PDB file of N, CA and C in Angstrom:
ATOM      1  N   MET A   1      -7.421  71.394  27.664  1.00 50.00           N
ATOM      2  CA  MET A   1      -8.080  72.190  27.005  1.00 50.00           C
ATOM      3  C   MET A   1      -9.343  72.069  26.497  1.00 50.00           C
ATOM      4  N   PRO A   2      -9.868  73.618  26.657  1.00 51.00           N
ATOM      5  CA  PRO A   2     -11.575  73.864  25.677  1.00 51.00           C
ATOM      6  C   PRO A   2     -11.577  73.696  24.577  1.00 51.00           C
ATOM      7  N   GLY A   3     -12.566  72.822  23.803  1.00 61.00           N
ATOM      8  CA  GLY A   3     -12.219  72.451  22.412  1.00 61.00           C
ATOM      9  C   GLY A   3     -11.477  71.686  21.889  1.00 61.00           C
ATOM     10  N   HIS A   4     -10.280  70.842  22.767  1.00 84.00           N
ATOM     11  CA  HIS A   4      -9.644  70.621  22.380  1.00 84.00           C
ATOM     12  C   HIS A   4      -9.467  69.015  21.626  1.00 84.00           C
ATOM     13  N   GLU A   5      -9.682  68.891  21.237  1.00 89.00           N
ATOM     14  CA  GLU A   5      -9.910  67.332  20.491  1.00 89.00           C
ATOM     15  C   GLU A   5      -9.077  66.261  20.393  1.00 89.00           C
ATOM     16  N   PRO A   6      -9.511  65.096  20.862  1.00 94.00           N
ATOM     17  CA  PRO A   6      -7.967  64.184  20.905  1.00 94.00           C
ATOM     18  C   PRO A   6      -8.127  63.605  20.063  1.00 94.00           C
ATOM     19  N   ARG A   7      -6.577  63.096  19.582  1.00 97.00           N
ATOM     20  CA  ARG A   7      -6.832  62.148  18.185  1.00 97.00           C
ATOM     21  C   ARG A   7      -5.858  61.265  18.157  1.00 97.00           C
ATOM     22  N   PHE A   8      -6.805  60.036  16.794  1.00 98.00           N
ATOM     23  CA  PHE A   8      -5.842  59.292  17.481  1.00 98.00           C
ATOM     24  C   PHE A   8      -5.389  58.460  15.983  1.00 98.00           C
ATOM     25  N   ARG A   9      -4.683  57.488  16.672  1.00 97.00           N
ATOM     26  CA  ARG A   9      -3.851  56.517  15.612  1.00 97.00           C
ATOM     27  C   ARG A   9      -3.300  55.597  16.149  1.00 97.00           C
ATOM     28  N   ALA A  10      -3.217  55.452  14.469  1.00 96.00           N
ATOM     29  CA  ALA A  10      -3.204  53.665  14.920  1.00 96.00           C
ATOM     30  C   ALA A  10      -1.703  52.560  14.521  1.00 96.00           C
ATOM     31  N   ASP A  11      -1.521  51.994  15.581  1.00 92.00           N
ATOM     32  CA  ASP A  11       0.048  51.231  14.508  1.00 92.00           C
ATOM     33  C   ASP A  11       0.380  50.993  13.067  1.00 92.00           C
ATOM     34  N   PRO A  12       1.201  50.841  12.365  1.00 92.00           N
ATOM     35  CA  PRO A  12       1.850  50.683  11.061  1.00 92.00           C
ATOM     36  C   PRO A  12       0.615  49.709  10.370  1.00 92.00           C
ATOM     37  N   ALA A  13       0.659  48.757   9.650  1.00 90.00           N
ATOM     38  CA  ALA A  13       0.067  48.173   9.029  1.00 90.00           C
ATOM     39  C   ALA A  13       1.730  46.575   9.449  1.00 90.00           C
ATOM     40  N   ASP A  14       2.864  47.053   9.115  1.00 93.00           N
ATOM     41  CA  ASP A  14       3.826  46.226   9.137  1.00 93.00           C
ATOM     42  C   ASP A  14       4.373  45.550  11.199  1.00 93.00           C
ATOM     43  N   ALA A  15       2.839  46.388  11.792  1.00 95.00           N
ATOM     44  CA  ALA A  15       2.976  45.705  13.217  1.00 95.00           C
ATOM     45  C   ALA A  15       1.945  45.263  13.014  1.00 95.00           C
ATOM     46  N   VAL A  16       0.527  44.322  12.104  1.00 95.00           N
ATOM     47  CA  VAL A  16      -0.051  43.166  12.639  1.00 95.00           C
ATOM     48  C   VAL A  16      -0.056  42.329  11.421  1.00 95.00           C
ATOM     49  N   ARG A  17      -0.020  40.937  11.942  1.00 96.00           N
ATOM     50  CA  ARG A  17      -0.595  40.412  11.207  1.00 96.00           C
ATOM     51  C   ARG A  17      -1.947  40.194  11.125  1.00 96.00           C
ATOM     52  N   SER A  18      -3.385  39.958   9.891  1.00 95.00           N
ATOM     53  CA  SER A  18      -4.783  40.026  10.365  1.00 95.00           C
ATOM     54  C   SER A  18      -4.538  38.953   8.991  1.00 95.00           C
ATOM     55  N   ALA A  19      -5.811  37.952   9.622  1.00 96.00           N
ATOM     56  CA  ALA A  19      -6.291  36.932   8.238  1.00 96.00           C
ATOM     57  C   ALA A  19      -8.313  37.226   8.678  1.00 96.00           C
ATOM     58  N   GLN A  20      -8.503  36.782   7.774  1.00 95.00           N
ATOM     59  CA  GLN A  20     -10.104  37.205   7.787  1.00 95.00           C
ATOM     60  C   GLN A  20     -11.105  35.881   8.108  1.00 95.00           C
ATOM     61  N   LEU A  21     -11.674  35.684   9.389  1.00 94.00           N
ATOM     62  CA  LEU A  21     -12.568  34.172   9.035  1.00 94.00           C
ATOM     63  C   LEU A  21     -13.948  35.075   9.129  1.00 94.00           C
ATOM     64  N   GLU A  22     -13.981  34.825   7.656  1.00 93.00           N
ATOM     65  CA  GLU A  22     -15.569  34.868   7.888  1.00 93.00           C
ATOM     66  C   GLU A  22     -15.691  36.454   7.895  1.00 93.00           C
ATOM     67  N   ALA A  23     -17.064  36.892   8.805  1.00 92.00           N
ATOM     68  CA  ALA A  23     -16.992  38.389   9.079  1.00 92.00           C
ATOM     69  C   ALA A  23     -16.070  39.444  10.348  1.00 92.00           C
ATOM     70  N   LEU A  24     -15.285  38.122  11.196  1.00 97.00           N
ATOM     71  CA  LEU A  24     -14.734  38.840  12.089  1.00 97.00           C
ATOM     72  C   LEU A  24     -13.142  38.892  10.892  1.00 97.00           C
ATOM     73  N   THR A  25     -11.869  39.514  11.780  1.00 97.00           N
ATOM     74  CA  THR A  25     -10.939  39.871  11.785  1.00 97.00           C
ATOM     75  C   THR A  25      -9.712  39.839  12.650  1.00 97.00           C
ATOM     76  N   ILE A  26      -8.781  38.001  12.564  1.00 97.00           N
ATOM     77  CA  ILE A  26      -8.034  37.656  13.699  1.00 97.00           C
ATOM     78  C   ILE A  26      -7.131  38.211  13.569  1.00 97.00           C
ATOM     79  N   LEU A  27      -6.613  39.363  14.382  1.00 95.00           N
ATOM     80  CA  LEU A  27      -5.712  40.399  13.924  1.00 95.00           C
ATOM     81  C   LEU A  27      -4.248  40.078  15.293  1.00 95.00           C
ATOM     82  N   PHE A  28      -3.681  40.013  14.461  1.00 97.00           N
ATOM     83  CA  PHE A  28      -2.276  39.242  16.159  1.00 97.00           C
ATOM     84  C   PHE A  28      -1.229  41.164  16.044  1.00 97.00           C
ATOM     85  N   HIS A  29      -1.209  41.686  17.777  1.00 96.00           N
ATOM     86  CA  HIS A  29      -0.116  42.539  17.657  1.00 96.00           C
ATOM     87  C   HIS A  29       0.558  42.210  17.918  1.00 96.00           C
ATOM     88  N   ARG A  30       2.221  42.570  16.901  1.00 95.00           N
ATOM     89  CA  ARG A  30       3.286  42.537  17.221  1.00 95.00           C
ATOM     90  C   ARG A  30       3.755  43.046  17.977  1.00 95.00           C
ATOM     91  N   PRO A  31       3.657  44.876  18.480  1.00 93.00           N
ATOM     92  CA  PRO A  31       4.795  44.624  19.911  1.00 93.00           C
ATOM     93  C   PRO A  31       3.589  44.348  20.422  1.00 93.00           C
ATOM     94  N   SER A  32       2.162  43.933  21.020  1.00 93.00           N
ATOM     95  CA  SER A  32       1.747  43.615  22.414  1.00 93.00           C
ATOM     96  C   SER A  32       2.301  42.127  22.372  1.00 93.00           C
ATOM     97  N   GLY A  33       2.866  41.342  21.493  1.00 95.00           N
ATOM     98  CA  GLY A  33       2.291  39.692  21.216  1.00 95.00           C
ATOM     99  C   GLY A  33       0.564  39.046  21.564  1.00 95.00           C
ATOM    100  N   MET A  34      -0.727  40.252  21.110  1.00 96.00           N
ATOM    101  CA  MET A  34      -1.089  39.566  21.723  1.00 96.00           C
ATOM    102  C   MET A  34      -2.402  39.932  20.536  1.00 96.00           C
ATOM    103  N   THR A  35      -2.764  38.216  20.621  1.00 97.00           N
ATOM    104  CA  THR A  35      -4.276  38.217  19.348  1.00 97.00           C
ATOM    105  C   THR A  35      -5.312  38.480  19.787  1.00 97.00           C
ATOM    106  N   HIS A  36      -5.973  40.082  18.800  1.00 97.00           N
ATOM    107  CA  HIS A  36      -7.097  39.774  19.071  1.00 97.00           C
ATOM    108  C   HIS A  36      -8.033  39.813  17.963  1.00 97.00           C
ATOM    109  N   VAL A  37     -10.048  39.497  18.323  1.00 97.00           N
ATOM    110  CA  VAL A  37     -10.630  39.190  17.737  1.00 97.00           C
ATOM    111  C   VAL A  37     -12.259  40.507  16.946  1.00 97.00           C
ATOM    112  N   LEU A  38     -11.482  40.628  15.776  1.00 96.00           N
ATOM    113  CA  LEU A  38     -12.335  41.718  15.773  1.00 96.00           C
ATOM    114  C   LEU A  38     -13.358  42.495  14.525  1.00 96.00           C
ATOM    115  N   ALA A  39     -14.694  42.821  15.127  1.00 94.00           N
ATOM    116  CA  ALA A  39     -15.920  42.731  14.568  1.00 94.00           C
ATOM    117  C   ALA A  39     -15.571  44.044  13.067  1.00 94.00           C
ATOM    118  N   PRO A  40     -16.908  44.524  12.954  1.00 92.00           N
ATOM    119  CA  PRO A  40     -16.560  45.768  12.052  1.00 92.00           C
ATOM    120  C   PRO A  40     -17.383  46.180  13.326  1.00 92.00           C
ATOM    121  N   PRO A  41     -16.910  47.578  13.035  1.00 92.00           N
ATOM    122  CA  PRO A  41     -16.463  48.346  11.945  1.00 92.00           C
ATOM    123  C   PRO A  41     -15.258  48.943  12.488  1.00 92.00           C
ATOM    124  N   GLY A  42     -14.485  47.714  13.815  1.00 94.00           N
ATOM    125  CA  GLY A  42     -12.671  47.591  13.570  1.00 94.00           C
ATOM    126  C   GLY A  42     -11.568  47.734  13.265  1.00 94.00           C
ATOM    127  N   PRO A  43     -12.203  46.551  11.929  1.00 95.00           N
ATOM    128  CA  PRO A  43     -10.996  46.525  11.080  1.00 95.00           C
ATOM    129  C   PRO A  43     -10.959  47.611  10.233  1.00 95.00           C
ATOM    130  N   GLN A  44     -11.677  48.547   9.914  1.00 94.00           N
ATOM    131  CA  GLN A  44     -12.439  49.424   9.784  1.00 94.00           C
ATOM    132  C   GLN A  44     -11.759  51.016   9.997  1.00 94.00           C
ATOM    133  N   ILE A  45     -11.664  51.108  11.111  1.00 96.00           N
ATOM    134  CA  ILE A  45     -11.418  52.391  12.567  1.00 96.00           C
ATOM    135  C   ILE A  45      -9.523  51.771  11.824  1.00 96.00           C
ATOM    136  N   LEU A  46      -9.114  50.812  11.939  1.00 96.00           N
ATOM    137  CA  LEU A  46      -7.992  50.496  11.536  1.00 96.00           C
ATOM    138  C   LEU A  46      -6.915  51.180  10.649  1.00 96.00           C
ATOM    139  N   GLU A  47      -8.113  50.727   9.735  1.00 95.00           N
ATOM    140  CA  GLU A  47      -7.060  50.809   8.125  1.00 95.00           C
ATOM    141  C   GLU A  47      -7.672  52.701   8.083  1.00 95.00           C
ATOM    142  N   ILE A  48      -8.080  53.217   8.576  1.00 96.00           N
ATOM    143  CA  ILE A  48      -8.389  54.669   8.395  1.00 96.00           C
ATOM    144  C   ILE A  48      -7.577  55.959   9.200  1.00 96.00           C
ATOM    145  N   LEU A  49      -6.607  54.898  10.245  1.00 97.00           N
ATOM    146  CA  LEU A  49      -5.560  55.680  10.640  1.00 97.00           C
ATOM    147  C   LEU A  49      -4.853  55.250  11.581  1.00 97.00           C
ATOM    148  N   ARG A  50      -4.294  54.296  10.020  1.00 95.00           N
ATOM    149  CA  ARG A  50      -3.004  53.947   9.580  1.00 95.00           C
ATOM    150  C   ARG A  50      -2.849  54.642   8.841  1.00 95.00           C
ATOM    151  N   ALA A  51      -3.493  55.508   7.342  1.00 94.00           N
ATOM    152  CA  ALA A  51      -3.365  56.501   6.545  1.00 94.00           C
ATOM    153  C   ALA A  51      -3.181  57.652   7.376  1.00 94.00           C
ATOM    154  N   GLY A  52      -3.454  58.229   8.500  1.00 95.00           N
ATOM    155  CA  GLY A  52      -3.246  59.081   8.989  1.00 95.00           C
ATOM    156  C   GLY A  52      -4.627  59.336  10.742  1.00 95.00           C
ATOM    157  N   GLU A  53      -4.132  59.647  10.893  1.00 96.00           N
ATOM    158  CA  GLU A  53      -4.247  61.108  12.728  1.00 96.00           C
ATOM    159  C   GLU A  53      -4.774  60.955  12.493  1.00 96.00           C
ATOM    160  N   ALA A  54      -6.243  61.365  13.424  1.00 97.00           N
ATOM    161  CA  ALA A  54      -7.594  61.845  12.737  1.00 97.00           C
ATOM    162  C   ALA A  54      -8.516  62.006  14.547  1.00 97.00           C
ATOM    163  N   THR A  55      -9.256  63.192  14.666  1.00 96.00           N
ATOM    164  CA  THR A  55      -9.957  63.069  15.912  1.00 96.00           C
ATOM    165  C   THR A  55     -10.745  62.259  15.394  1.00 96.00           C
ATOM    166  N   LEU A  56     -12.343  61.888  15.715  1.00 94.00           N
ATOM    167  CA  LEU A  56     -13.526  61.094  16.483  1.00 94.00           C
ATOM    168  C   LEU A  56     -14.328  62.061  15.358  1.00 94.00           C
ATOM    169  N   ASN A  57     -14.108  62.530  14.503  1.00 93.00           N
ATOM    170  CA  ASN A  57     -15.211  63.387  13.371  1.00 93.00           C
ATOM    171  C   ASN A  57     -13.787  63.613  12.540  1.00 93.00           C
ATOM    172  N   GLU A  58     -13.106  63.401  12.239  1.00 95.00           N
ATOM    173  CA  GLU A  58     -12.190  63.625  10.647  1.00 95.00           C
ATOM    174  C   GLU A  58     -12.988  61.887   9.859  1.00 95.00           C
ATOM    175  N   LEU A  59     -11.803  61.505  11.919  1.00 95.00           N
ATOM    176  CA  LEU A  59     -12.522  59.712  11.470  1.00 95.00           C
ATOM    177  C   LEU A  59     -13.837  60.002  10.760  1.00 95.00           C
ATOM    178  N   ARG A  60     -15.156  60.285  11.672  1.00 93.00           N
ATOM    179  CA  ARG A  60     -16.025  59.738  10.874  1.00 93.00           C
ATOM    180  C   ARG A  60     -16.359  60.614   9.519  1.00 93.00           C
ATOM    181  N   ASP A  61     -15.536  61.152   9.453  1.00 94.00           N
ATOM    182  CA  ASP A  61     -15.845  61.896   7.400  1.00 94.00           C
ATOM    183  C   ASP A  61     -15.575  61.011   7.068  1.00 94.00           C
ATOM    184  N   ARG A  62     -14.229  60.332   7.565  1.00 94.00           N
ATOM    185  CA  ARG A  62     -13.129  59.662   6.253  1.00 94.00           C
ATOM    186  C   ARG A  62     -13.483  58.212   5.575  1.00 94.00           C
ATOM    187  N   MET A  63     -14.375  57.916   7.611  1.00 92.00           N
ATOM    188  CA  MET A  63     -15.157  56.199   7.214  1.00 92.00           C
ATOM    189  C   MET A  63     -15.978  56.590   6.596  1.00 92.00           C
ATOM    190  N   SER A  64     -16.609  58.054   6.501  1.00 91.00           N
ATOM    191  CA  SER A  64     -18.008  57.444   5.834  1.00 91.00           C
ATOM    192  C   SER A  64     -17.722  57.378   3.998  1.00 91.00           C
ATOM    193  N   GLU A  65     -16.839  58.283   3.505  1.00 91.00           N
ATOM    194  CA  GLU A  65     -16.052  58.242   2.347  1.00 91.00           C
ATOM    195  C   GLU A  65     -16.235  57.156   1.683  1.00 91.00           C
ATOM    196  N   ARG A  66     -15.839  56.259   2.547  1.00 88.00           N
ATOM    197  CA  ARG A  66     -15.828  54.424   1.939  1.00 88.00           C
ATOM    198  C   ARG A  66     -16.152  53.147   2.356  1.00 88.00           C
ATOM    199  N   PHE A  67     -16.845  53.945   3.851  1.00 84.00           N
ATOM    200  CA  PHE A  67     -17.579  52.532   4.022  1.00 84.00           C
ATOM    201  C   PHE A  67     -19.464  52.900   4.028  1.00 84.00           C
ATOM    202  N   GLU A  68     -20.196  51.994   4.274  1.00 81.00           N
ATOM    203  CA  GLU A  68     -21.698  52.764   5.188  1.00 81.00           C
ATOM    204  C   GLU A  68     -21.218  52.871   7.076  1.00 81.00           C
ATOM    205  N   LEU A  69     -21.677  54.174   6.997  1.00 77.00           N
ATOM    206  CA  LEU A  69     -22.072  53.840   8.996  1.00 77.00           C
ATOM    207  C   LEU A  69     -22.985  53.667   9.473  1.00 77.00           C
ATOM    208  N   THR A  70     -23.207  53.068  10.091  1.00 77.00           N
ATOM    209  CA  THR A  70     -24.135  52.692  11.173  1.00 77.00           C
ATOM    210  C   THR A  70     -24.085  52.652  12.211  1.00 77.00           C
ATOM    211  N   GLY A  71     -25.381  53.733  13.279  1.00 76.00           N
ATOM    212  CA  GLY A  71     -25.145  53.606  14.579  1.00 76.00           C
ATOM    213  C   GLY A  71     -24.741  55.194  15.038  1.00 76.00           C
ATOM    214  N   GLY A  72     -24.227  56.337  14.719  1.00 79.00           N
ATOM    215  CA  GLY A  72     -24.173  57.749  14.667  1.00 79.00           C
ATOM    216  C   GLY A  72     -22.492  57.011  15.745  1.00 79.00           C
ATOM    217  N   ASP A  73     -22.985  59.161  16.349  1.00 81.00           N
ATOM    218  CA  ASP A  73     -20.910  59.158  16.280  1.00 81.00           C
ATOM    219  C   ASP A  73     -20.571  58.248  17.678  1.00 81.00           C
ATOM    220  N   ASP A  74     -21.912  58.180  18.401  1.00 88.00           N
ATOM    221  CA  ASP A  74     -21.654  57.324  19.726  1.00 88.00           C
ATOM    222  C   ASP A  74     -21.256  55.634  19.619  1.00 88.00           C
ATOM    223  N   ALA A  75     -21.620  55.381  18.985  1.00 89.00           N
ATOM    224  CA  ALA A  75     -21.534  54.068  18.219  1.00 89.00           C
ATOM    225  C   ALA A  75     -19.901  53.736  17.577  1.00 89.00           C
ATOM    226  N   LEU A  76     -19.001  55.631  17.277  1.00 92.00           N
ATOM    227  CA  LEU A  76     -18.437  55.143  16.540  1.00 92.00           C
ATOM    228  C   LEU A  76     -17.173  55.579  17.840  1.00 92.00           C
ATOM    229  N   ALA A  77     -17.505  56.091  18.717  1.00 93.00           N
ATOM    230  CA  ALA A  77     -16.785  56.362  19.866  1.00 93.00           C
ATOM    231  C   ALA A  77     -16.627  55.351  20.906  1.00 93.00           C
ATOM    232  N   VAL A  78     -17.510  54.181  20.979  1.00 94.00           N
ATOM    233  CA  VAL A  78     -17.752  53.673  21.188  1.00 94.00           C
ATOM    234  C   VAL A  78     -16.176  52.201  20.990  1.00 94.00           C
ATOM    235  N   ARG A  79     -16.806  51.960  19.953  1.00 94.00           N
ATOM    236  CA  ARG A  79     -15.439  51.021  18.836  1.00 94.00           C
ATOM    237  C   ARG A  79     -14.287  51.833  19.128  1.00 94.00           C
ATOM    238  N   LEU A  80     -14.128  53.129  18.786  1.00 96.00           N
ATOM    239  CA  LEU A  80     -12.514  53.988  18.954  1.00 96.00           C
ATOM    240  C   LEU A  80     -12.647  53.249  19.894  1.00 96.00           C
ATOM    241  N   GLU A  81     -12.782  53.498  21.308  1.00 96.00           N
ATOM    242  CA  GLU A  81     -12.548  53.575  22.562  1.00 96.00           C
ATOM    243  C   GLU A  81     -12.537  51.798  23.301  1.00 96.00           C
ATOM    244  N   GLU A  82     -13.113  51.210  22.667  1.00 96.00           N
ATOM    245  CA  GLU A  82     -12.555  49.376  23.088  1.00 96.00           C
ATOM    246  C   GLU A  82     -10.822  49.424  22.159  1.00 96.00           C
ATOM    247  N   LEU A  83     -11.516  50.029  20.960  1.00 97.00           N
ATOM    248  CA  LEU A  83      -9.104  49.695  20.225  1.00 97.00           C
ATOM    249  C   LEU A  83      -8.434  50.969  20.774  1.00 97.00           C
ATOM    250  N   VAL A  84      -8.787  51.919  22.037  1.00 97.00           N
ATOM    251  CA  VAL A  84      -7.375  52.435  22.656  1.00 97.00           C
ATOM    252  C   VAL A  84      -7.374  51.385  24.119  1.00 97.00           C
ATOM    253  N   THR A  85      -8.291  50.003  24.236  1.00 95.00           N
ATOM    254  CA  THR A  85      -7.956  49.793  25.231  1.00 95.00           C
ATOM    255  C   THR A  85      -7.536  48.712  24.689  1.00 95.00           C
ATOM    256  N   ALA A  86      -8.251  48.195  23.705  1.00 95.00           N
ATOM    257  CA  ALA A  86      -7.004  46.616  23.587  1.00 95.00           C
ATOM    258  C   ALA A  86      -5.757  47.277  23.223  1.00 95.00           C
ATOM    259  N   GLY A  87      -5.380  48.373  22.861  1.00 95.00           N
ATOM    260  CA  GLY A  87      -3.697  49.113  22.353  1.00 95.00           C
ATOM    261  C   GLY A  87      -3.356  48.737  21.286  1.00 95.00           C
ATOM    262  N   LEU A  88      -4.647  48.416  20.314  1.00 96.00           N
ATOM    263  CA  LEU A  88      -5.220  49.216  19.272  1.00 96.00           C
ATOM    264  C   LEU A  88      -4.376  50.258  18.134  1.00 96.00           C
ATOM    265  N   VAL A  89      -4.837  51.308  19.169  1.00 97.00           N
ATOM    266  CA  VAL A  89      -5.418  52.440  18.570  1.00 97.00           C
ATOM    267  C   VAL A  89      -5.014  53.014  20.347  1.00 97.00           C
ATOM    268  N   GLU A  90      -3.983  54.653  19.729  1.00 96.00           N
ATOM    269  CA  GLU A  90      -2.925  54.986  20.756  1.00 96.00           C
ATOM    270  C   GLU A  90      -4.139  57.087  20.651  1.00 96.00           C
ATOM    271  N   ARG A  91      -4.258  57.510  21.810  1.00 96.00           N
ATOM    272  CA  ARG A  91      -5.136  58.952  22.447  1.00 96.00           C
ATOM    273  C   ARG A  91      -3.965  59.751  21.767  1.00 96.00           C
ATOM    274  N   LEU A  92      -3.882  59.699  20.944  1.00 94.00           N
ATOM    275  CA  LEU A  92      -2.442  61.687  21.353  1.00 94.00           C
ATOM    276  C   LEU A  92      -3.014  62.678  22.168  1.00 94.00           C
TER     277      LEU A  92
END
């Protein structure tokens, strides 16, 4: 559908276990049984999407309210796609 932006969502917080290791987040994803190592802004994207599904533009706006963003929309889109590929974010 032209003009239709995909929406994204993350599993609820109780679907993952996480621990900080310096700047990295070690995340165990219970539904898949996989462990992931995330660097910023991966954990921040998950945090925002746990609060509610969002388009890329909505995600950017919500993140910019709470975090300092660098790299622009293209960099955010790449990080979001990496989380989708890893199974940590779902494209709706």
